[in-house]
Coordinates of C-alpha atoms and ligand atoms in Angstrom, one line a residue:
M291 CA -4.3 -31.3 -40.1
N292 CA -5.6 -33.1 -42.9
E293 CA -5.8 -36.5 -40.9
E294 CA -7.6 -34.7 -37.9
K295 CA -10.1 -33.8 -40.2
K296 CA -10.7 -36.7 -41.6
D297 CA -11.0 -38.6 -38.3
Q298 CA -13.6 -35.6 -37.0
K299 CA -15.6 -36.3 -40.1
G300 CA -15.4 -40.1 -39.0
I301 CA -17.3 -40.4 -36.2
L302 CA -20.0 -38.0 -37.8
E303 CA -20.0 -40.0 -40.9
D304 CA -20.6 -43.4 -39.0
I305 CA -23.6 -42.2 -37.2
E306 CA -25.2 -41.6 -40.4
K307 CA -24.6 -45.2 -41.9
L308 CA -26.2 -46.6 -38.3
M309 CA -29.3 -44.5 -38.4
P310 CA -32.3 -46.4 -39.7
P311 CA -33.2 -45.2 -43.2
E312 CA -36.4 -44.2 -42.4
A313 CA -35.6 -41.8 -40.2
G314 CA -34.3 -39.2 -42.9
F315 CA -31.0 -38.5 -42.0
V316 CA -29.6 -34.8 -42.3
K317 CA -26.8 -34.3 -40.3
A318 CA -24.3 -35.0 -37.4
E319 CA -23.1 -32.2 -35.0
Y320 CA -20.4 -32.0 -31.9
E321 CA -22.5 -30.8 -29.1
G322 CA -19.7 -30.3 -26.1
P323 CA -19.2 -33.7 -25.4
D324 CA -22.3 -35.2 -27.2
I325 CA -23.4 -35.6 -30.6
A326 CA -26.6 -34.4 -32.1
V327 CA -28.1 -35.9 -35.3
Y328 CA -30.9 -34.2 -37.0
V329 CA -33.5 -36.5 -38.7
K330 CA -36.5 -35.4 -41.3
N331 CA -38.5 -38.4 -39.6
I332 CA -37.7 -37.9 -35.7
A333 CA -40.9 -40.4 -34.6
A334 CA -39.0 -43.3 -36.6
V335 CA -35.9 -43.0 -33.9
Y336 CA -37.4 -41.0 -30.8
G337 CA -38.4 -43.1 -28.0
N338 CA -36.9 -46.0 -29.6
D339 CA -34.2 -46.9 -27.0
S340 CA -32.7 -49.8 -28.6
I341 CA -31.2 -48.0 -31.8
V342 CA -30.4 -44.7 -29.3
R343 CA -28.5 -46.9 -27.2
N344 CA -26.7 -49.1 -30.0
I345 CA -25.4 -45.8 -31.9
S346 CA -24.2 -44.4 -28.6
A347 CA -22.4 -47.8 -27.7
T348 CA -21.4 -47.8 -30.6
I349 CA -19.6 -44.2 -30.8
K350 CA -18.8 -44.1 -27.2
K351 CA -20.8 -40.8 -26.6
K352 CA -24.1 -39.8 -25.7
L353 CA -26.5 -39.2 -28.7
I354 CA -29.0 -36.8 -29.1
V355 CA -31.7 -36.8 -31.5
R356 CA -33.3 -33.9 -33.0
S357 CA -35.8 -32.4 -35.9
D358 CA -34.2 -30.8 -39.1
P359 CA -35.7 -27.5 -38.5
S360 CA -37.6 -27.4 -41.4
E361 CA -39.8 -30.4 -40.0
L362 CA -40.6 -28.2 -36.7
I363 CA -44.4 -27.2 -36.6
D364 CA -45.3 -23.3 -35.8
V365 CA -44.7 -22.9 -32.0
E366 CA -48.1 -21.9 -31.3
K367 CA -49.7 -25.1 -33.0
A368 CA -47.4 -26.8 -30.8
T369 CA -48.0 -25.1 -27.3
E370 CA -51.6 -25.9 -28.1
I371 CA -51.0 -29.8 -28.7
I372 CA -48.4 -29.7 -25.5
R373 CA -51.2 -28.1 -23.4
R374 CA -53.7 -31.1 -24.7
L375 CA -51.5 -33.7 -24.3
I376 CA -50.7 -32.8 -20.5
P377 CA -52.6 -33.9 -18.1
K378 CA -53.5 -30.6 -15.9
E379 CA -52.1 -32.0 -12.6
A380 CA -48.7 -32.2 -13.9
G381 CA -48.5 -28.2 -13.1
I382 CA -47.0 -27.0 -16.0
N383 CA -45.4 -23.3 -15.1
D384 CA -43.4 -22.8 -18.3
I385 CA -43.2 -24.2 -22.0
H386 CA -40.1 -22.5 -23.7
F387 CA -39.2 -23.5 -27.2
I388 CA -35.3 -23.6 -28.4
L389 CA -35.2 -23.1 -32.2
E390 CA -31.3 -23.6 -31.8
F391 CA -31.6 -27.2 -30.4
G392 CA -34.8 -27.9 -31.5
E393 CA -36.0 -28.2 -28.1
V394 CA -39.0 -27.4 -25.7
S395 CA -38.6 -26.7 -22.7
I396 CA -41.6 -27.5 -20.2
E397 CA -41.4 -26.6 -16.5
A398 CA -44.0 -28.4 -14.5
L399 CA -44.3 -29.4 -10.9
K400 CA -44.7 -32.9 -11.4
P401 CA -42.2 -34.3 -14.4
G402 CA -43.7 -37.7 -13.6
I403 CA -47.0 -36.7 -15.1
V404 CA -45.2 -34.9 -18.2
I405 CA -43.9 -37.9 -19.1
G406 CA -46.5 -40.4 -18.8
K407 CA -45.8 -44.0 -18.6
G408 CA -42.9 -45.3 -20.3
G409 CA -42.3 -41.6 -21.8
S410 CA -45.7 -42.0 -23.6
T411 CA -46.9 -38.7 -23.5
L412 CA -43.1 -37.3 -24.7
K413 CA -43.7 -39.7 -27.7
S414 CA -46.8 -38.1 -28.7
I415 CA -45.5 -34.5 -28.3
V416 CA -42.9 -35.4 -30.4
A417 CA -45.0 -37.5 -33.2
E418 CA -47.4 -34.6 -33.4
T419 CA -45.2 -31.5 -33.1
H420 CA -41.1 -33.1 -33.7
W421 CA -40.1 -30.8 -31.2
V422 CA -37.9 -33.1 -28.3
P423 CA -39.4 -32.1 -25.2
K424 CA -37.0 -31.3 -22.1
I425 CA -38.8 -31.5 -18.8
L426 CA -37.6 -29.6 -16.1
R427 CA -38.9 -29.8 -12.5
T428 CA -40.0 -26.4 -11.1
P429 CA -39.0 -25.9 -7.1
T430 CA -42.1 -26.2 -4.9
I431 CA -40.8 -23.2 -3.0
N432 CA -40.3 -20.1 -5.4
S433 CA -36.9 -19.2 -6.3
D434 CA -35.6 -16.4 -7.9
V435 CA -31.7 -18.6 -8.8
I436 CA -33.3 -21.1 -10.9
K437 CA -35.6 -18.7 -12.5
G438 CA -31.9 -16.5 -13.2
V439 CA -30.5 -19.3 -14.6
R440 CA -32.7 -20.7 -16.4
Q441 CA -33.5 -17.4 -18.4
L442 CA -30.1 -17.0 -18.8
L443 CA -29.2 -20.2 -21.0
Y444 CA -32.6 -19.8 -23.0
K445 CA -31.2 -15.7 -23.6
E446 CA -28.1 -17.2 -24.7
S447 CA -29.4 -20.2 -27.0
E448 CA -27.4 -19.0 -29.7
F449 CA -24.0 -18.4 -28.2
R450 CA -24.2 -21.9 -26.4
K451 CA -24.7 -24.0 -29.5
K452 CA -21.9 -21.8 -31.1
F453 CA -19.8 -22.5 -27.9
L454 CA -21.0 -26.8 -27.3
N455 CA -20.2 -27.2 -31.2
S456 CA -16.4 -25.9 -30.7
V457 CA -15.9 -27.9 -27.5
G458 CA -17.2 -30.9 -29.1
K459 CA -14.6 -29.9 -32.0
K460 CA -11.9 -30.1 -29.9
I461 CA -12.8 -33.2 -27.8
N462 CA -13.1 -34.9 -31.1
Q463 CA -9.2 -34.5 -32.2
P464 CA -8.1 -38.2 -33.0
I465 CA -6.9 -39.3 -30.2
M466 CA -3.0 -39.6 -29.6
K467 CA -1.5 -41.2 -26.8
S468 CA 0.2 -39.5 -23.6
E469 CA 3.3 -40.7 -22.0
W470 CA 2.9 -39.2 -18.6
I471 CA 0.6 -37.6 -16.3
K472 CA 1.1 -34.8 -13.8
V473 CA -0.6 -33.0 -11.0
T474 CA 0.2 -29.7 -9.5
A475 CA -1.1 -28.7 -6.0
L476 CA -2.3 -24.7 -6.5
G477 CA -4.4 -24.3 -3.5
G478 CA -6.1 -26.1 -0.5
F479 CA -3.2 -28.9 0.3
R480 CA -2.1 -28.6 4.0
E481 CA -4.8 -25.7 4.2
V482 CA -8.6 -25.1 4.0
G483 CA -9.3 -23.0 1.2
R484 CA -8.1 -22.0 -2.7
S485 CA -8.7 -25.7 -3.0
S486 CA -7.0 -26.4 -7.3
L487 CA -5.8 -29.0 -8.5
L488 CA -4.0 -29.2 -12.1
L489 CA -3.8 -32.1 -14.2
E490 CA -1.7 -32.3 -17.3
T491 CA -0.7 -35.0 -19.7
N492 CA 1.3 -34.5 -23.0
H493 CA -2.4 -33.4 -24.5
S494 CA -4.6 -32.0 -21.8
K495 CA -4.8 -29.8 -19.5
I496 CA -7.2 -29.6 -16.7
L497 CA -8.1 -27.9 -13.3
I498 CA -9.9 -29.7 -11.0
D499 CA -11.8 -27.1 -8.5
C500 CA -10.9 -23.2 -8.5
G501 CA -11.8 -21.9 -4.9
I502 CA -10.6 -18.6 -2.9
N503 CA -10.1 -19.0 0.9
P504 CA -13.3 -16.7 1.9
E505 CA -12.2 -16.2 5.4
P506 CA -11.7 -12.2 6.5
G507 CA -8.1 -11.4 7.3
I508 CA -6.7 -13.0 4.2
K509 CA -7.3 -10.4 2.2
G510 CA -5.7 -11.1 -1.2
A511 CA -4.2 -8.2 -2.2
D512 CA -3.2 -6.7 1.4
A513 CA -1.7 -10.1 2.1
A514 CA -0.2 -9.9 -1.5
Q515 CA 2.0 -7.0 -0.4
N516 CA 3.4 -8.7 2.6
G517 CA 4.5 -10.8 0.5
E518 CA 2.3 -13.7 0.9
N519 CA -1.2 -14.5 -0.6
R520 CA -3.3 -17.5 1.2
A521 CA -6.6 -16.1 -1.0
Y522 CA -6.4 -17.6 -4.3
P523 CA -4.8 -20.5 -5.8
Y524 CA -1.1 -20.3 -7.0
L525 CA -2.0 -19.8 -11.1
D526 CA 0.1 -17.5 -12.1
S527 CA 3.4 -20.1 -11.3
A528 CA 1.7 -23.1 -12.9
N529 CA 3.4 -21.9 -16.4
I530 CA 0.2 -22.0 -18.3
T531 CA -2.1 -19.5 -19.9
L532 CA -5.4 -19.8 -19.6
N533 CA -6.3 -20.9 -22.9
D534 CA -4.0 -24.1 -22.5
I535 CA -6.7 -25.4 -20.1
D536 CA -9.0 -28.0 -22.0
A537 CA -11.6 -27.8 -19.2
I538 CA -12.2 -26.5 -15.6
I539 CA -14.6 -29.6 -13.6
L540 CA -16.2 -28.5 -10.3
T541 CA -16.8 -30.8 -7.0
H542 CA -19.3 -28.4 -5.3
A543 CA -20.9 -24.8 -4.6
H544 CA -18.6 -24.1 -2.0
M545 CA -16.7 -21.1 -2.5
D546 CA -13.7 -22.9 -1.4
H547 CA -13.9 -24.8 -4.5
I548 CA -15.6 -22.4 -7.0
G549 CA -14.9 -18.8 -5.6
F550 CA -12.0 -18.3 -8.2
V551 CA -13.7 -19.5 -11.7
P552 CA -15.3 -16.2 -12.5
Y553 CA -11.8 -14.3 -12.2
L554 CA -10.6 -16.9 -14.7
F555 CA -13.4 -16.0 -17.0
K556 CA -12.7 -12.2 -16.5
Y557 CA -9.1 -12.8 -17.8
G558 CA -9.7 -14.5 -21.1
Y559 CA -10.4 -18.5 -19.9
D560 CA -13.7 -19.1 -22.5
G561 CA -13.4 -22.8 -22.2
P562 CA -16.1 -25.3 -20.5
V563 CA -17.1 -25.6 -16.6
Y564 CA -18.3 -29.1 -15.6
C565 CA -20.3 -29.6 -13.1
T566 CA -23.5 -31.4 -11.8
P567 CA -27.1 -29.7 -12.5
P568 CA -27.5 -28.5 -8.7
T569 CA -23.9 -27.3 -8.4
R570 CA -24.6 -24.5 -10.8
D571 CA -27.7 -23.6 -9.3
L572 CA -26.3 -23.0 -6.0
A573 CA -23.1 -21.6 -7.5
A574 CA -25.0 -18.8 -8.7
L575 CA -26.7 -18.5 -5.3
L576 CA -23.2 -18.6 -3.3
L577 CA -21.8 -16.3 -5.8
Y578 CA -24.3 -13.8 -6.4
D579 CA -24.2 -13.6 -2.6
Y580 CA -20.7 -13.3 -2.4
L581 CA -20.6 -10.1 -4.7
K582 CA -23.2 -8.7 -2.7
L583 CA -21.7 -9.2 0.8
I584 CA -18.6 -7.2 -0.2
Q585 CA -20.0 -4.3 -1.6
R586 CA -21.8 -4.2 1.4
S587 CA -18.9 -3.8 3.5
G588 CA -17.3 -1.5 1.1
G589 CA -14.9 -3.6 -0.7
T590 CA -13.5 -4.3 -4.0
P591 CA -14.6 -7.5 -5.6
L592 CA -12.4 -9.4 -7.8
Y593 CA -15.1 -9.7 -10.9
D594 CA -18.7 -8.6 -10.9
E595 CA -21.5 -10.1 -11.7
K596 CA -21.3 -10.5 -15.6
D597 CA -18.7 -13.1 -15.4
V598 CA -20.4 -15.2 -13.0
R599 CA -22.8 -15.0 -15.9
K600 CA -20.1 -15.8 -18.3
M601 CA -19.3 -18.9 -16.0
L602 CA -22.9 -19.6 -15.8
T603 CA -23.1 -19.9 -19.6
H604 CA -20.1 -21.9 -20.0
M605 CA -21.2 -24.8 -17.9
I606 CA -21.8 -28.2 -18.8
V607 CA -23.8 -30.5 -16.3
R608 CA -23.5 -33.7 -16.1
D609 CA -25.9 -36.3 -13.4
Y610 CA -23.7 -38.9 -11.3
N611 CA -22.6 -41.8 -13.0
E612 CA -22.9 -40.4 -16.7
V613 CA -19.2 -41.0 -18.5
T614 CA -18.5 -37.8 -20.1
N615 CA -15.3 -37.6 -22.4
V616 CA -13.8 -33.9 -21.1
T617 CA -10.5 -34.3 -23.5
D618 CA -10.0 -36.6 -26.2
E619 CA -8.1 -38.7 -24.0
I620 CA -9.8 -38.0 -20.5
K621 CA -13.4 -39.6 -19.1
L622 CA -15.2 -37.6 -16.2
T623 CA -17.5 -39.5 -14.3
Y624 CA -19.0 -37.9 -10.8
H625 CA -20.5 -39.9 -8.3
N626 CA -22.7 -38.8 -5.0
A627 CA -20.0 -37.5 -2.4
G628 CA -23.5 -36.5 0.0
H629 CA -21.4 -33.2 1.0
I630 CA -24.2 -31.0 0.3
L631 CA -26.6 -30.8 -2.8
G632 CA -24.7 -32.0 -6.1
S633 CA -21.5 -32.6 -4.3
A634 CA -19.7 -35.3 -6.1
L635 CA -16.6 -37.2 -6.2
V636 CA -14.6 -36.8 -9.6
H637 CA -13.5 -40.1 -11.1
L638 CA -11.0 -39.6 -13.7
H639 CA -10.1 -42.6 -16.8
I640 CA -7.2 -41.1 -18.7
G641 CA -5.7 -42.7 -21.9
E642 CA -7.4 -46.5 -22.9
G643 CA -6.6 -47.8 -19.1
M644 CA -3.7 -45.9 -18.8
Y645 CA -4.7 -44.4 -15.3
N646 CA -7.5 -43.3 -13.3
I647 CA -7.9 -40.7 -10.1
V648 CA -10.6 -40.4 -7.8
Y649 CA -10.8 -36.6 -6.3
T650 CA -13.0 -36.6 -3.2
G651 CA -13.9 -33.1 -3.0
D652 CA -15.4 -32.6 0.4
I653 CA -17.1 -36.0 1.3
K654 CA -19.8 -37.5 4.0
Y655 CA -19.1 -41.3 5.0
G656 CA -22.0 -41.1 7.4
F657 CA -25.5 -40.7 8.6
T658 CA -27.2 -37.3 7.7
R659 CA -30.9 -36.4 7.2
L660 CA -29.9 -35.3 3.3
F661 CA -27.8 -37.5 1.4
D662 CA -26.8 -40.8 1.0
F663 CA -23.1 -41.9 2.2
A664 CA -20.5 -41.3 -0.5
D665 CA -20.1 -43.6 -3.1
T666 CA -17.3 -46.3 -2.9
R667 CA -17.3 -48.4 -5.7
Y668 CA -15.3 -47.2 -8.8
P669 CA -13.9 -49.0 -12.0
R670 CA -10.2 -48.5 -11.1
I671 CA -8.1 -46.6 -8.5
D672 CA -4.7 -45.7 -9.2
S673 CA -4.5 -42.3 -7.2
L674 CA -7.0 -41.1 -4.4
F675 CA -7.0 -37.6 -3.3
I676 CA -8.9 -37.7 -0.3
E677 CA -10.2 -34.6 1.9
S678 CA -8.9 -34.1 5.6
T679 CA -10.9 -31.7 6.9
Y680 CA -11.8 -33.6 10.1
G681 CA -8.9 -36.2 9.8
G682 CA -6.8 -35.6 13.1
Q683 CA -6.7 -38.4 15.3
N684 CA -8.6 -36.8 17.9
D685 CA -11.4 -35.6 15.4
I686 CA -14.0 -38.1 16.4
M687 CA -17.5 -36.7 16.3
P688 CA -20.7 -38.1 18.7
N689 CA -23.3 -39.9 17.3
R690 CA -25.8 -38.5 15.4
Q691 CA -28.8 -39.5 17.2
V692 CA -27.0 -37.9 20.1
S693 CA -26.5 -34.9 18.4
E694 CA -29.8 -34.3 17.9
T695 CA -31.3 -35.3 21.0
V696 CA -28.9 -33.0 22.4
L697 CA -29.9 -29.9 19.8
M698 CA -34.0 -30.5 21.3
E699 CA -33.3 -30.6 24.3
T700 CA -31.3 -27.5 24.5
I701 CA -34.1 -25.9 22.5
K702 CA -37.1 -26.8 25.0
K703 CA -35.3 -25.8 28.0
T704 CA -34.6 -22.3 26.4
I705 CA -38.2 -22.0 25.1
D706 CA -39.5 -23.0 28.3
E707 CA -37.9 -21.0 30.8
G708 CA -38.9 -18.0 28.2
G709 CA -35.9 -17.2 25.6
K710 CA -35.4 -17.5 22.3
V711 CA -32.9 -19.4 20.2
L712 CA -30.5 -18.4 17.8
I713 CA -29.0 -20.8 15.3
P714 CA -26.5 -19.3 12.5
L715 CA -26.3 -21.6 9.5
F716 CA -24.5 -21.8 6.8
A717 CA -27.5 -21.2 4.4
V718 CA -26.6 -24.3 2.1
G719 CA -26.3 -28.2 3.6
R720 CA -26.4 -27.3 7.6
S721 CA -29.7 -25.1 7.4
Q722 CA -31.5 -27.9 5.5
D723 CA -30.2 -30.6 7.4
I724 CA -31.2 -28.5 11.2
M725 CA -34.9 -27.7 9.2
V726 CA -35.1 -31.7 8.2
V727 CA -34.4 -32.6 11.9
L728 CA -36.7 -30.0 13.4
D729 CA -39.6 -30.9 11.4
E730 CA -39.0 -34.5 12.1
Y731 CA -38.9 -34.2 15.7
A732 CA -42.3 -31.9 15.9
N733 CA -44.6 -34.8 13.9
S734 CA -43.0 -37.6 15.2
D735 CA -41.8 -36.8 19.3
P736 CA -44.4 -35.0 21.8
R737 CA -41.8 -34.3 24.1
Y738 CA -39.9 -32.3 22.0
K739 CA -42.8 -30.4 21.1
I740 CA -41.8 -26.5 20.6
D741 CA -44.2 -24.1 21.9
A742 CA -43.1 -21.3 20.0
P743 CA -42.5 -20.3 16.4
I744 CA -39.5 -20.9 14.2
Y745 CA -38.5 -18.2 12.0
L746 CA -36.4 -18.8 8.8
D747 CA -34.6 -15.7 8.0
G748 CA -31.7 -14.6 5.1
M749 CA -30.5 -17.1 2.0
I750 CA -32.3 -20.0 3.7
L751 CA -35.1 -19.8 2.1
E752 CA -33.9 -19.8 -1.3
A753 CA -31.4 -22.5 -0.8
S754 CA -33.8 -24.8 0.5
A755 CA -36.4 -23.9 -2.5
I756 CA -33.2 -25.3 -4.8
H757 CA -33.2 -28.5 -3.0
T758 CA -36.5 -29.2 -3.9
A759 CA -35.8 -28.6 -7.7
Y760 CA -33.6 -31.6 -7.2
P761 CA -35.4 -34.1 -5.1
E762 CA -33.3 -36.8 -6.9
Y763 CA -29.8 -35.5 -5.6
L764 CA -31.6 -36.5 -1.9
K765 CA -32.1 -39.4 -0.1
Q766 CA -34.9 -41.6 -0.7
S767 CA -37.0 -41.0 2.7
L768 CA -36.8 -37.0 1.8
Q769 CA -37.2 -37.5 -1.8
H770 CA -40.3 -39.2 -1.1
K771 CA -41.7 -36.8 1.1
I772 CA -40.8 -33.9 -1.3
L773 CA -42.6 -35.3 -4.3
S774 CA -45.6 -36.8 -1.8
N775 CA -46.3 -32.4 -0.7
R776 CA -44.9 -33.5 2.8
S777 CA -41.5 -31.6 1.7
P778 CA -40.1 -30.5 5.5
F779 CA -39.2 -27.4 3.8
E780 CA -42.4 -26.3 3.4
S781 CA -43.7 -27.4 6.9
E782 CA -46.1 -25.4 9.0
I783 CA -43.4 -25.4 11.6
F784 CA -41.5 -23.0 10.0
E785 CA -42.6 -19.1 9.6
I786 CA -40.5 -17.1 7.0
A787 CA -39.3 -13.1 8.3
K788 CA -40.3 -10.9 6.2
G789 CA -38.2 -7.7 7.0
E790 CA -40.0 -7.7 10.6
R791 CA -36.8 -8.6 12.3
S792 CA -37.4 -5.9 15.2
E793 CA -41.0 -7.5 15.6
I794 CA -39.6 -10.6 16.3
L795 CA -37.0 -9.8 18.5
E796 CA -39.8 -7.5 20.8
K797 CA -42.1 -10.9 21.3
G798 CA -41.9 -13.8 23.0
P799 CA -40.0 -17.2 22.6
A800 CA -38.7 -18.6 19.3
V801 CA -36.4 -20.0 17.3
I802 CA -34.3 -18.1 14.8
L803 CA -32.3 -20.1 11.6
A804 CA -30.6 -17.4 10.2
S805 CA -27.8 -17.7 7.4
G806 CA -24.3 -16.4 8.3
G807 CA -22.8 -19.9 9.7
M808 CA -19.7 -17.7 11.8
L809 CA -21.5 -14.7 12.7
N810 CA -19.4 -13.0 9.8
G811 CA -22.2 -10.3 8.9
G812 CA -25.6 -11.7 7.1
V813 CA -28.6 -11.5 8.7
S814 CA -27.2 -13.8 12.0
L815 CA -24.8 -11.5 12.9
E816 CA -27.8 -8.8 13.4
Y817 CA -30.4 -11.1 15.7
F818 CA -26.8 -11.9 17.7
K819 CA -26.2 -8.4 18.8
A820 CA -30.2 -7.8 19.7
M821 CA -30.1 -11.0 21.3
A822 CA -26.4 -11.4 23.0
E823 CA -27.1 -9.1 26.4
D824 CA -30.4 -11.3 27.4
P825 CA -28.9 -14.8 29.6
K826 CA -32.3 -16.4 28.8
N827 CA -31.2 -16.5 25.2
T828 CA -29.3 -19.2 23.6
L829 CA -26.7 -19.4 21.0
I830 CA -26.5 -22.3 19.3
F831 CA -23.6 -23.5 16.7
V832 CA -23.8 -26.6 15.0
G833 CA -21.3 -26.1 12.1
Y834 CA -17.5 -24.6 11.4
N835 CA -16.1 -21.7 12.5
S836 CA -12.9 -20.5 11.0
A837 CA -9.8 -19.5 13.4
F838 CA -10.6 -15.9 12.5
S839 CA -14.3 -15.8 12.5
L840 CA -16.3 -13.8 15.3
G841 CA -18.6 -17.4 15.8
R842 CA -15.0 -18.9 16.5
R843 CA -14.4 -16.4 19.4
V844 CA -17.7 -16.2 20.7
Q845 CA -17.6 -20.0 20.8
N846 CA -14.4 -19.1 23.2
G847 CA -15.8 -17.6 25.5
L848 CA -15.5 -13.7 24.2
K849 CA -17.8 -11.7 26.9
E850 CA -17.9 -8.4 25.3
I851 CA -17.4 -6.7 21.9
A852 CA -17.6 -3.6 20.2
L853 CA -19.5 -3.7 17.0
P854 CA -21.0 -0.9 14.5
D855 CA -24.9 -0.4 15.2
E856 CA -27.5 0.3 12.4
D857 CA -26.2 4.2 11.7
G858 CA -22.5 2.5 11.5
K859 CA -21.5 3.8 15.0
M860 CA -19.6 1.4 17.2
S861 CA -21.4 0.3 20.5
L862 CA -20.4 -2.1 23.3
I863 CA -22.4 -5.7 23.5
K864 CA -22.0 -7.6 26.7
I865 CA -22.7 -11.4 25.4
N866 CA -24.6 -12.5 28.1
M867 CA -26.9 -15.1 26.4
Q868 CA -26.1 -19.0 26.8
V869 CA -23.7 -20.3 23.8
K870 CA -23.7 -24.0 22.8
T871 CA -21.7 -25.7 20.3
I872 CA -23.2 -29.2 19.4
E873 CA -20.7 -31.1 17.0
G874 CA -22.3 -34.0 14.5
F875 CA -23.8 -32.0 12.3
S876 CA -21.1 -31.6 9.8
G877 CA -21.4 -32.3 6.4
H878 CA -17.6 -33.2 6.3
S879 CA -16.5 -36.6 7.7
D880 CA -14.7 -37.0 10.9
R881 CA -11.7 -38.8 11.2
K882 CA -13.1 -42.5 11.4
Q883 CA -15.4 -42.0 8.8
L884 CA -12.7 -41.1 6.2
M885 CA -10.6 -44.3 7.3
H886 CA -13.5 -46.1 6.9
F887 CA -13.9 -44.4 3.7
V888 CA -10.9 -45.7 2.3
Q889 CA -11.5 -49.1 3.6
D890 CA -14.5 -49.4 2.1
L891 CA -13.1 -48.3 -1.7
R892 CA -13.0 -51.1 -4.3
P893 CA -10.9 -51.0 -5.6
L894 CA -8.2 -50.2 -2.9
P895 CA -6.4 -47.1 -4.4
K896 CA -2.7 -47.9 -5.0
K897 CA -1.7 -44.3 -3.8
I898 CA -3.1 -42.1 -1.3
F899 CA -2.7 -37.8 -1.4
T900 CA -4.5 -36.2 1.6
M901 CA -5.7 -32.3 1.1
H902 CA -8.3 -29.9 2.4
G903 CA -7.2 -30.0 5.9
E904 CA -4.7 -28.3 8.2
E905 CA -1.4 -28.6 7.8
S906 CA -1.2 -31.5 11.0
K907 CA -4.5 -32.9 9.9
C908 CA -3.5 -33.6 6.3
E909 CA -0.3 -35.1 7.6
D910 CA -2.1 -37.2 10.5
L911 CA -4.4 -38.6 8.5
A912 CA -1.8 -39.7 5.8
R913 CA 0.1 -41.5 8.6
G914 CA -2.9 -43.3 9.7
L915 CA -4.2 -44.5 6.5
E916 CA -0.7 -45.8 5.5
S917 CA -0.3 -47.8 8.5
R918 CA -4.1 -49.2 8.2
I919 CA -4.2 -49.5 4.4
R920 CA -0.6 -49.9 3.6
V921 CA -0.3 -48.1 0.3
E922 CA 1.7 -45.4 -0.2
T923 CA 0.5 -42.1 1.3
R924 CA 1.1 -38.4 1.1
A925 CA 0.5 -35.3 2.4
P926 CA 1.7 -33.0 -0.6
M927 CA 2.3 -29.2 0.0
N928 CA 1.0 -26.5 -2.2
L929 CA 3.0 -25.9 -5.7
D930 CA 4.3 -29.6 -5.7
S931 CA 4.0 -31.5 -9.1
I932 CA 4.0 -35.1 -8.2
R933 CA 4.5 -37.4 -11.6
L934 CA 1.8 -40.2 -11.6
K935 CA 2.9 -41.6 -14.7
Ligands
LIG1238 ZN1 -17.2 -28.0 1.1

């Protein structure tokens, strides 16, 4: 214990020596994985990149410089100065002072203008107010979720400060060398859903992803009574308590990767959850929506909103390519995964050069309108864990260009013949991809001009709004459009459906993008019920339909179905509308893309494990990779423990 204390103090004392004397060092303390330094004269250090960079390099941690609270000028005066220094066209819409962190958060439509050339405006703000500005982008479309998350974090600043300090103390315990590393498959192996992997060494325990299986028909509690529960990860069999877990690392915001995390908070987990900033906001959107859906259908949710809020206040966000210590011996780096906004591959460096793992989460190694291809460059890879959703030998998707043309032709034909088009979509990801396609064709190709309104309904708008807050996570061409007021998400071709569903349905031809990807509840089901009987209408599937979903049954040719109407009475609906499935829009890689991704990895991994796919797909991809790459490849089962070192 004594030695530990000395060691912890050690790093903090080093910083004092490394700081220039004119800065007037007051104290240094841990703040999560980073170190915060408080000084009397912040202008002597702030914006001097070489000082901060040198100290960061020496202590191998991110250094955050702040004013000693006694130096912070009065909030009213500071607001005045900030308003004077920042040009009007920056579009400031909130200035919020966070005393606990000596920070002033400035929300603006144009962060670039707030920052100024070479950070000049920020430097002036620091010099005149001594508060450290943090710039947040205001989404160009109003987002209640982003507002809610930001308000929550402001409100919980005092808690956040204490929490980050205790996480930091834990991370900065002296490094003890681990002798072994093992992983245990807790969920999502040889199946899709409830992804979770436990990583253990002598000294650390990390959970990567912790999802649920949201498919209907896999009701956790009911299935458990029948001896099997495929809804939640096998945490209870892992022989650990929640307090043993040092950190949870999330790859992206889909329910099958995050849906179980609030449950852990409900039952006492109080450690950090790492994710990218967009993943935090999308997680809030999807988890609140999940709870609402269960309540509406009369079910009992596993946890409630309070547990989701607890999770949000325990999140530590990191951008791509930032190296972060999550324990004394494990370093995390996120890389672009190309799957949905903020989705990431996880690179873990364990011990000093002892072992390196890449865990893909879900990846797209192919063209989409939203993201760059998944990253293939890593410092080292000993083991690769790779998704296999479309890993089967025959899972080859058509060329994206062809898919787009088929989509446009199908829409046009239906509209020209006086019908309506319904496209049920997952609110996050596919919706935005399709919106960009529609906007692109409307503006560039007169052959596909759609002479009908295109309505957006359900969660699509909120999800798109979150995209506009993070343009730097999108591919450059799209980023440019958003930053130069040509955002396809605000294109004039779209109309927002505001509670006038019956009106839309009574009017003539229209295209309707509605959330609820697999027709499992959500607004897409409401439209489906009203549109199904008219043979002039067309239903277009562009995404995944799970085995038990209504979407899958309709896709397979279902001709009639009894569904509850508005009053809850069952009524028989004949399905006469055209049903079309257009492949090629998936956010997952197909077989070819998965193979290419691994072949293009540098360096090549020494061992590969397949996961996140039906049993046959995981096995098939493992076989394919082993024969192509010639490295040991396996498709582990849930509950398998594997010693890596
Ligand atoms: Zn996903």
